[in-house]
Coordinates of C-alpha atoms and ligand atoms in Angstrom, one line a residue:
M92 CA -0.6 9.8 0.6
P93 CA -1.5 11.6 -2.4
Y94 CA -1.6 9.4 -6.1
N95 CA -1.8 10.5 -9.4
R96 CA -4.0 7.4 -10.4
E97 CA -4.5 7.7 -14.3
T98 CA -6.8 4.9 -14.1
A99 CA -9.2 6.0 -11.5
G100 CA -9.9 9.2 -13.6
K101 CA -13.3 7.7 -14.5
G102 CA -16.3 9.8 -13.4
G103 CA -17.1 11.6 -9.7
H104 CA -13.8 11.1 -8.4
S105 CA -11.7 12.8 -11.4
D106 CA -14.7 15.8 -11.9
F107 CA -12.9 16.6 -7.3
V108 CA -9.6 16.3 -8.7
R109 CA -10.1 18.5 -11.5
N110 CA -11.2 21.3 -9.1
P111 CA -9.4 24.4 -9.0
D112 CA -8.6 24.2 -4.8
I113 CA -7.6 20.6 -5.4
Q114 CA -5.4 21.5 -7.7
N115 CA -3.8 24.1 -6.4
F116 CA -2.7 22.0 -3.4
L117 CA -1.6 19.5 -5.0
S118 CA 0.9 21.6 -6.5
S119 CA 2.4 22.1 -3.1
C120 CA 2.3 18.6 -2.5
E121 CA 5.2 15.7 -3.6
Y122 CA 3.4 12.5 -5.3
L123 CA 4.2 9.8 -7.3
R124 CA 3.5 10.9 -10.8
P125 CA 3.4 9.3 -14.2
P126 CA 7.3 9.3 -16.0
S127 CA 8.0 10.8 -19.3
D128 CA 9.3 8.9 -21.9
D129 CA 12.6 10.3 -21.7
E130 CA 12.2 10.5 -17.8
A131 CA 11.3 6.0 -18.0
R132 CA 14.0 5.5 -20.1
V133 CA 16.6 6.9 -17.8
I134 CA 14.8 5.0 -15.0
A135 CA 14.7 2.0 -17.1
S136 CA 18.2 1.7 -17.6
Q137 CA 19.4 1.4 -13.5
F138 CA 17.7 -2.3 -14.1
I139 CA 20.4 -4.7 -14.4
Q140 CA 20.2 -8.1 -15.7
A141 CA 18.4 -10.7 -13.3
P142 CA 20.1 -13.5 -12.1
E143 CA 20.3 -16.2 -14.1
V144 CA 17.4 -19.1 -15.0
N145 CA 19.4 -21.7 -15.3
P146 CA 19.8 -24.0 -13.3
A147 CA 16.5 -22.8 -11.0
R148 CA 17.2 -23.2 -6.9
L149 CA 14.5 -24.1 -5.3
P150 CA 13.8 -24.5 -1.4
N151 CA 11.6 -28.3 -0.9
F152 CA 8.7 -26.7 1.1
V153 CA 7.2 -23.1 0.9
V154 CA 5.3 -21.5 3.7
A155 CA 3.2 -19.2 2.9
S156 CA 1.6 -16.6 5.2
D157 CA -1.2 -14.0 5.2
A158 CA -3.4 -12.1 8.2
S159 CA -6.8 -10.7 8.3
K160 CA -8.3 -9.1 11.1
N161 CA -12.1 -8.0 11.7
D162 CA -14.1 -5.8 13.8
T163 CA -17.4 -7.0 14.5
P164 CA -20.0 -5.1 17.0
I165 CA -21.5 -7.8 19.1
N166 CA -25.2 -6.9 18.0
D167 CA -26.8 -4.9 14.9
K168 CA -28.5 -3.2 17.7
L169 CA -25.0 -2.3 19.4
P170 CA -23.0 -0.7 16.5
S171 CA -21.2 0.6 18.7
T172 CA -19.9 -2.3 20.7
Q173 CA -17.3 -4.4 19.2
I174 CA -14.8 -7.5 19.5
G175 CA -12.1 -7.8 17.2
F176 CA -10.0 -10.4 15.8
V177 CA -7.1 -11.3 14.3
K178 CA -5.9 -14.5 12.2
V179 CA -2.6 -15.3 10.5
S180 CA -2.5 -18.4 8.3
H181 CA 0.1 -20.1 7.5
V182 CA 0.1 -22.6 4.4
L183 CA 2.7 -25.3 3.5
I184 CA 3.3 -26.5 0.2
A185 CA 5.5 -29.4 -0.8
M186 CA 7.3 -28.3 -3.8
D187 CA 7.1 -31.8 -5.5
R188 CA 4.1 -31.5 -4.6
Y189 CA 2.6 -28.7 -5.9
A190 CA 2.1 -29.8 -9.5
E191 CA -1.0 -31.9 -8.4
L192 CA -2.6 -29.0 -7.0
I193 CA -2.6 -27.1 -10.8
D194 CA -4.5 -28.1 -13.7
P195 CA -1.8 -28.7 -16.7
A196 CA -4.5 -27.5 -19.2
T197 CA -5.6 -24.7 -17.6
R198 CA -3.3 -24.0 -15.2
F199 CA -5.6 -23.0 -12.1
V200 CA -5.7 -24.3 -8.7
D201 CA -8.1 -27.2 -8.2
P202 CA -10.1 -26.0 -6.1
F203 CA -10.5 -29.7 -4.3
K204 CA -6.9 -30.3 -4.0
A205 CA -7.0 -26.4 -2.4
A206 CA -9.4 -27.1 -0.2
A207 CA -7.4 -31.0 0.9
L208 CA -4.6 -27.8 1.5
H209 CA -6.9 -25.6 3.6
R210 CA -7.8 -28.5 6.0
N211 CA -4.7 -29.4 6.8
A212 CA -3.4 -25.5 7.5
Q213 CA -5.1 -23.9 10.5
P214 CA -4.9 -20.2 11.4
V215 CA -3.2 -18.8 14.6
T216 CA -6.9 -16.7 15.7
Y217 CA -6.3 -13.8 17.9
V218 CA -9.9 -12.3 19.7
L219 CA -9.4 -8.9 21.0
P220 CA -12.2 -6.7 23.0
G221 CA -13.1 -3.1 21.1
S222 CA -14.7 -0.5 21.8
N223 CA -17.5 -0.2 24.5
I224 CA -16.2 -3.7 25.7
K225 CA -13.9 -4.4 29.1
Y226 CA -12.6 -7.6 29.4
R227 CA -12.6 -10.3 32.9
G228 CA -13.3 -7.3 35.1
A229 CA -10.5 -4.4 33.7
A230 CA -11.9 -1.0 34.5
T231 CA -10.6 0.4 31.3
V232 CA -10.9 -0.8 27.6
K233 CA -7.2 -0.2 27.2
D234 CA -6.3 -2.4 30.6
G235 CA -8.8 -5.0 29.3
F236 CA -7.1 -5.1 25.9
R237 CA -3.7 -5.0 27.4
L238 CA -4.8 -8.6 29.4
A239 CA -6.6 -9.6 26.2
V240 CA -3.1 -10.0 24.5
Y241 CA -1.1 -11.0 27.1
D242 CA -3.6 -14.0 27.9
Q243 CA -3.7 -15.0 24.1
F244 CA -0.2 -14.7 24.0
T245 CA 0.4 -16.2 26.5
V246 CA -1.7 -19.7 25.7
N247 CA 0.5 -22.6 24.0
R248 CA -0.7 -22.8 19.9
R249 CA 0.4 -26.2 19.8
E250 CA -0.2 -29.4 21.2
G251 CA 1.8 -31.7 23.5
T252 CA 4.8 -30.9 24.1
S253 CA 5.1 -28.7 21.6
R254 CA 5.0 -25.1 22.3
L255 CA 3.8 -21.7 20.0
V256 CA 3.7 -19.4 23.1
L257 CA 3.9 -15.6 21.9
T258 CA 5.0 -14.0 25.2
E259 CA 7.9 -16.3 24.7
T260 CA 8.8 -15.7 21.4
L261 CA 9.3 -12.9 22.1
L262 CA 10.9 -12.4 25.5
L263 CA 13.4 -14.7 23.2
L264 CA 13.7 -12.1 20.7
N265 CA 14.8 -10.0 22.9
N266 CA 17.3 -11.9 25.0
N267 CA 15.1 -12.9 27.8
R268 CA 14.8 -9.4 28.9
L269 CA 12.6 -6.6 28.8
T270 CA 12.1 -3.2 30.3
I271 CA 9.1 -1.5 30.6
S272 CA 9.7 2.4 31.5
K273 CA 6.2 3.8 31.6
C274 CA 3.3 2.2 33.2
P275 CA 0.8 1.4 30.6
S276 CA -2.3 2.5 32.8
C277 CA -1.2 5.4 34.8
S278 CA 1.7 6.5 32.6
S279 CA 3.9 7.0 35.9
Q280 CA 8.0 5.8 35.2
I281 CA 8.4 2.9 36.3
D282 CA 11.3 0.5 35.6
L283 CA 10.4 -3.0 35.7
D284 CA 12.2 -5.3 34.0
F285 CA 10.2 -9.2 32.8
S286 CA 11.7 -12.4 31.3
S287 CA 10.7 -15.5 31.0
Q288 CA 10.3 -16.2 34.3
Q289 CA 8.4 -13.1 35.1
T290 CA 6.0 -12.0 32.8
L291 CA 3.5 -10.4 34.7
R292 CA 4.4 -7.5 37.2
A293 CA 2.5 -4.7 39.2
C294 CA 3.1 -1.4 39.0
S295 CA 4.4 0.3 41.9
R296 CA 2.3 3.1 41.4
C297 CA -1.0 2.3 40.5
G298 CA -0.3 -1.5 41.4
V299 CA -2.4 -2.0 38.0
N300 CA -0.9 -5.7 36.4
V301 CA 2.1 -4.5 33.7
Y302 CA 2.5 -7.5 31.3
A303 CA 5.8 -8.2 29.1
T304 CA 3.2 -8.3 26.5
D305 CA 3.0 -4.5 26.8
W306 CA 6.5 -3.9 25.7
L307 CA 4.5 -3.7 21.5
R308 CA 2.3 -0.6 22.5
L309 CA -0.4 -1.9 20.8
H310 CA -2.8 -0.9 23.4
E311 CA -1.8 2.7 22.9
G312 CA -4.2 3.2 19.9
I313 CA -7.2 1.8 22.3
S314 CA -9.7 3.9 23.5
D315 CA -12.8 3.6 25.5
F316 CA -15.7 4.7 22.7
G317 CA -13.0 5.0 19.5
D318 CA -11.9 3.3 16.7
N319 CA -9.7 0.9 17.5
T320 CA -8.9 -0.4 14.0
S321 CA -5.5 1.0 13.5
A322 CA -4.4 -0.8 17.1
M323 CA -5.8 -3.8 14.9
T324 CA -4.6 -3.4 12.0
R325 CA -0.6 -3.2 14.0
M326 CA -2.0 -6.1 16.5
M327 CA -2.3 -8.1 13.1
N328 CA 1.2 -7.0 11.7
A329 CA 2.7 -7.4 15.3
V330 CA 1.1 -11.2 15.2
E331 CA 2.6 -12.1 11.5
H332 CA 6.1 -11.2 12.1
L333 CA 6.5 -12.6 15.1
L334 CA 5.3 -16.1 14.1
L335 CA 7.7 -15.8 11.4
G336 CA 10.5 -15.2 14.4
A337 CA 8.7 -17.8 16.4
F338 CA 8.3 -20.5 12.9
V339 CA 12.8 -19.4 12.5
L340 CA 13.4 -19.8 16.0
E341 CA 12.3 -23.7 16.7
L342 CA 13.5 -24.9 13.7
L343 CA 16.5 -23.2 14.5
N344 CA 16.9 -24.7 17.6
N345 CA 15.0 -28.3 16.7
S346 CA 15.6 -28.7 12.7
P347 CA 18.4 -26.2 11.1
A348 CA 18.1 -28.9 8.0
A349 CA 14.0 -28.2 7.6
L350 CA 14.7 -24.8 7.6
S351 CA 17.7 -24.5 5.1
S352 CA 14.9 -26.6 2.4
I353 CA 11.9 -24.2 3.4
A354 CA 11.2 -20.8 2.2
F355 CA 8.8 -18.4 4.2
I356 CA 6.9 -15.8 1.9
I357 CA 5.3 -13.2 3.8
D358 CA 2.1 -11.0 1.9
G359 CA 3.1 -7.6 2.0
P360 CA 7.4 -5.9 3.3
L361 CA 9.1 -6.6 6.0
A362 CA 8.6 -4.1 7.8
L363 CA 6.6 -3.2 11.1
F364 CA 4.4 -0.2 12.0
G365 CA 3.5 2.4 14.8
E366 CA 3.8 1.1 18.2
P367 CA 5.9 -2.2 17.9
A368 CA 7.7 -1.2 14.9
K369 CA 10.9 -1.4 17.5
L370 CA 10.4 -5.3 17.0
H371 CA 11.5 -5.1 13.5
Q372 CA 15.2 -4.6 15.1
R373 CA 15.1 -7.9 16.8
L374 CA 13.5 -10.1 13.8
M375 CA 16.3 -8.4 11.9
S376 CA 18.8 -9.4 14.0
L377 CA 17.4 -12.4 14.7
I378 CA 17.6 -13.9 11.0
H379 CA 21.1 -12.4 11.1
E380 CA 22.5 -14.7 13.8
A381 CA 20.2 -17.5 12.5
N382 CA 21.9 -17.2 9.2
A383 CA 25.2 -17.2 11.0
R384 CA 24.3 -20.6 12.8
M385 CA 22.8 -22.4 9.8
S386 CA 26.0 -21.4 7.8
T387 CA 28.9 -22.7 11.0
L388 CA 26.0 -26.3 9.8
G389 CA 27.3 -25.6 6.3
Y390 CA 23.8 -24.3 5.4
E391 CA 22.5 -21.5 2.8
P392 CA 21.0 -18.4 4.4
I393 CA 17.3 -19.0 5.2
L394 CA 14.6 -18.0 2.2
I395 CA 12.1 -15.6 4.1
M396 CA 10.5 -13.0 1.0
G397 CA 8.2 -10.2 1.9
L398 CA 6.4 -9.7 -1.5
Q399 CA 4.4 -6.7 -2.1
K400 CA 0.9 -6.6 -4.7
T401 CA -0.1 -3.2 -3.6
G402 CA 1.8 0.1 -2.3
N403 CA 3.3 2.7 -4.2
V404 CA 6.3 0.2 -5.1
M405 CA 4.4 -1.5 -7.4
D406 CA 2.4 1.7 -8.4
H407 CA 5.4 2.8 -9.7
A408 CA 6.4 -0.9 -11.3
R409 CA 3.4 -0.6 -13.3
L410 CA 3.8 3.3 -14.7
L411 CA 7.8 1.8 -15.5
E412 CA 6.4 -2.3 -17.1
K413 CA 6.1 -1.0 -20.8
Y414 CA 9.6 0.5 -21.0
L415 CA 11.4 -2.7 -19.2
P416 CA 13.2 -4.8 -21.2
N417 CA 11.9 -8.8 -19.6
G418 CA 14.4 -10.7 -16.8
V419 CA 15.9 -6.7 -15.3
I420 CA 15.5 -6.3 -11.8
K421 CA 16.6 -3.7 -9.6
V422 CA 17.2 -2.8 -5.8
I423 CA 15.1 -0.1 -4.6
D424 CA 18.1 2.4 -3.4
D425 CA 17.1 5.4 -1.3
V426 CA 17.6 7.7 -3.9
Y427 CA 15.8 6.0 -6.3
R428 CA 12.8 5.7 -4.1
Q429 CA 12.7 9.6 -3.9
T430 CA 13.3 10.5 -7.1
Y431 CA 10.7 8.4 -9.3
I432 CA 8.3 6.4 -6.4
T433 CA 7.8 9.2 -3.0
G434 CA 8.8 12.4 -5.8
S435 CA 10.6 13.4 -2.9
D436 CA 13.6 16.5 -3.1
T437 CA 15.2 15.3 -0.1
V438 CA 16.9 11.9 0.6
S439 CA 15.7 11.1 3.6
E440 CA 18.9 9.0 5.8
N441 CA 17.8 5.5 5.3
F442 CA 14.3 5.3 3.9
G443 CA 12.5 3.0 6.4
N444 CA 15.0 3.1 9.6
E445 CA 12.5 2.9 12.1
T446 CA 9.9 0.3 10.9
Y447 CA 12.0 -1.5 7.6
Y448 CA 13.9 -4.7 8.3
G449 CA 14.0 -6.0 4.2
Q450 CA 15.3 -4.4 1.4
D451 CA 12.8 -3.8 -1.8
F452 CA 13.9 -4.7 -5.4
L453 CA 11.3 -4.6 -8.4
F454 CA 12.0 -8.0 -10.7
K455 CA 10.1 -8.1 -14.3
T456 CA 10.4 -11.7 -15.2
E457 CA 11.7 -13.3 -18.4
K458 CA 8.1 -13.8 -19.2
G459 CA 7.1 -10.4 -18.2
R460 CA 5.5 -10.0 -15.0
I461 CA 6.7 -7.8 -12.8
F462 CA 7.3 -7.8 -8.8
N463 CA 8.2 -6.4 -6.2
F464 CA 9.4 -8.7 -3.2
A465 CA 12.1 -8.2 -0.1
L466 CA 14.8 -9.9 1.5
P467 CA 15.8 -9.4 5.1
Y468 CA 19.0 -7.0 5.4
P469 CA 22.3 -9.5 6.0
F470 CA 23.2 -7.4 9.1
P471 CA 22.4 -7.6 12.7
D472 CA 21.9 -4.1 12.8
K473 CA 21.8 -0.9 11.4
G474 CA 24.3 0.9 13.0
S475 CA 24.5 4.4 14.5
N476 CA 22.0 7.1 13.0
G477 CA 21.8 6.1 9.7
G478 CA 26.1 5.8 9.3
D479 CA 26.7 3.9 5.6
F480 CA 23.7 1.7 6.4
A481 CA 22.3 3.1 3.3
T482 CA 25.0 1.8 0.8
R483 CA 25.6 -1.3 2.4
K484 CA 22.1 -2.7 2.5
V485 CA 21.7 -1.9 -1.2
M486 CA 25.0 -3.7 -2.4
L487 CA 24.0 -6.7 -4.3
P488 CA 27.1 -9.1 -3.0
N489 CA 26.3 -9.0 1.1
Y490 CA 22.6 -11.2 -0.6
G491 CA 24.7 -13.8 -1.2
S492 CA 22.2 -16.6 -3.1
L493 CA 19.3 -14.8 -1.8
I494 CA 18.8 -13.0 -4.7
K495 CA 19.0 -16.0 -6.8
R496 CA 17.0 -18.2 -5.3
A497 CA 14.3 -15.4 -4.6
C498 CA 13.4 -14.8 -8.7
D499 CA 13.8 -18.1 -9.2
L500 CA 10.9 -19.2 -6.7
I501 CA 8.7 -15.9 -8.0
R502 CA 9.2 -17.8 -11.7
Y503 CA 8.2 -21.2 -10.9
F504 CA 5.0 -19.6 -9.0
E505 CA 4.6 -16.9 -11.4
L506 CA 3.3 -19.0 -14.3
D507 CA -0.4 -20.0 -12.2
L508 CA -1.0 -16.7 -10.5
Y509 CA -4.4 -17.2 -8.5
D510 CA -6.0 -13.8 -7.5
N511 CA -3.6 -12.1 -8.7
A512 CA -0.8 -13.4 -6.4
I513 CA 1.4 -16.5 -6.5
V514 CA -0.1 -19.2 -5.8
P515 CA 1.0 -19.6 -1.8
V516 CA 0.4 -16.3 -1.2
A517 CA -3.3 -16.7 -2.7
L518 CA -3.9 -19.4 -0.6
A519 CA -2.8 -18.6 2.2
H520 CA -4.6 -15.3 2.5
R521 CA -8.0 -17.2 0.9
H522 CA -7.3 -19.5 4.6
A523 CA -7.5 -16.4 6.0
S524 CA -10.4 -15.3 5.2
I525 CA -12.4 -18.5 5.3
S526 CA -11.1 -20.7 8.1
L527 CA -13.2 -20.6 11.4
V528 CA -10.8 -23.4 12.8
P529 CA -8.2 -22.1 16.0
G530 CA -5.1 -23.2 16.7
G531 CA -2.1 -23.1 14.7
K532 CA -0.2 -26.7 13.3
V533 CA 1.7 -25.1 10.8
L534 CA 5.3 -26.5 13.1
D535 CA 3.3 -29.9 13.9
L536 CA 2.6 -30.3 10.0
I537 CA 6.4 -29.1 8.9
T538 CA 7.4 -32.1 11.2
R539 CA 4.8 -34.8 10.0
A540 CA 6.0 -34.0 6.5
G541 CA 8.8 -35.8 7.2
L542 CA 10.8 -32.3 7.0
A543 CA 13.0 -33.2 10.5
R544 CA 16.0 -34.7 9.7
Ligands
LIG279 ZN1 0.5 2.2 37.0

């Protein structure tokens, strides 16, 4: 996606962009451009005052997640023979103990206390075969990859009788029934149903095993000798959001009071891209159902927030920042996005229709920092063919208390930015990249923290 980045204009890059062929090409493209002063004033006038500051409404606990991935040659002499791993880390922060983590003089995170937190948090790690590796006797890299995904999704990531099994989560998200209509190995039309009792079946044509996890289609990006980076990225994306689903399901069933006092922060948009994108609908309806249950129990909707540090909404925000007063907010509706962010003349029917389960907002705090956050769409589904969804998704009253609570959480953490991110996200990010400890125990930690009532 082309961007016109003013800041990138040093040396070789700008020479390249000045090339007449490139200029000619760009003149026929649509892309984000810096607004003129007049345009910026028009855009700024569309922002409204952010929800009031006092009294702040804060959760008792914050769970921040971050995912990382890596593909590595198994040997320096075999650069094309690779394994990959995907790691999702969750960091649990008790708000009443957060102050201890920050040095009041410098407002920096105390590295020793952060290290203690890291010892408590453990990432969930998935190891996968990459190019040139066939797992457990599979005929192809792709079949081996499918089996590895199935094996690793079927492992219980908690101890004792507690469970965290992503295959189960996947089935729960789909009302315990998944249908696969094309064999992932021989591509024949098949009609195989999967349930929690039957997560593995054989293709009636080629006899190769088909797994419930094939529904995610992660293997479709895998080739025997090619670059499997994009499949790993999809996997990382799917796992991070599935784990969010697993946490919500588990707490909803066993500890709704705990669920009402936690905020979940995901680093990135509330969206799933590529092959597993259809999972976004399941998460959207799960969160809606969970909130309906919470409501009957007398609780408010769960605060689940995506925070984006990069991407075109943030690029746009930085271009606009100096024109905005402090303490304002804007819900990014489709017309706004197309006009000012993607620079397109045509408004799409419903932005993110196949991928997003959350709505983007831009928020400039009272202290002058700008954030792009997302909240889950407060509906069970998007209706047929867009319909009036594009209108409903940007009606602020539909989000109830969530906008105010999201703003309060950002305000609370913005004082202590760390690696240019709010502290929970920064810690989860560091954790995802430093820790080699296997196993995922945030659910146990939540219970141990005395959250379960
Ligand atoms: Zn087959």
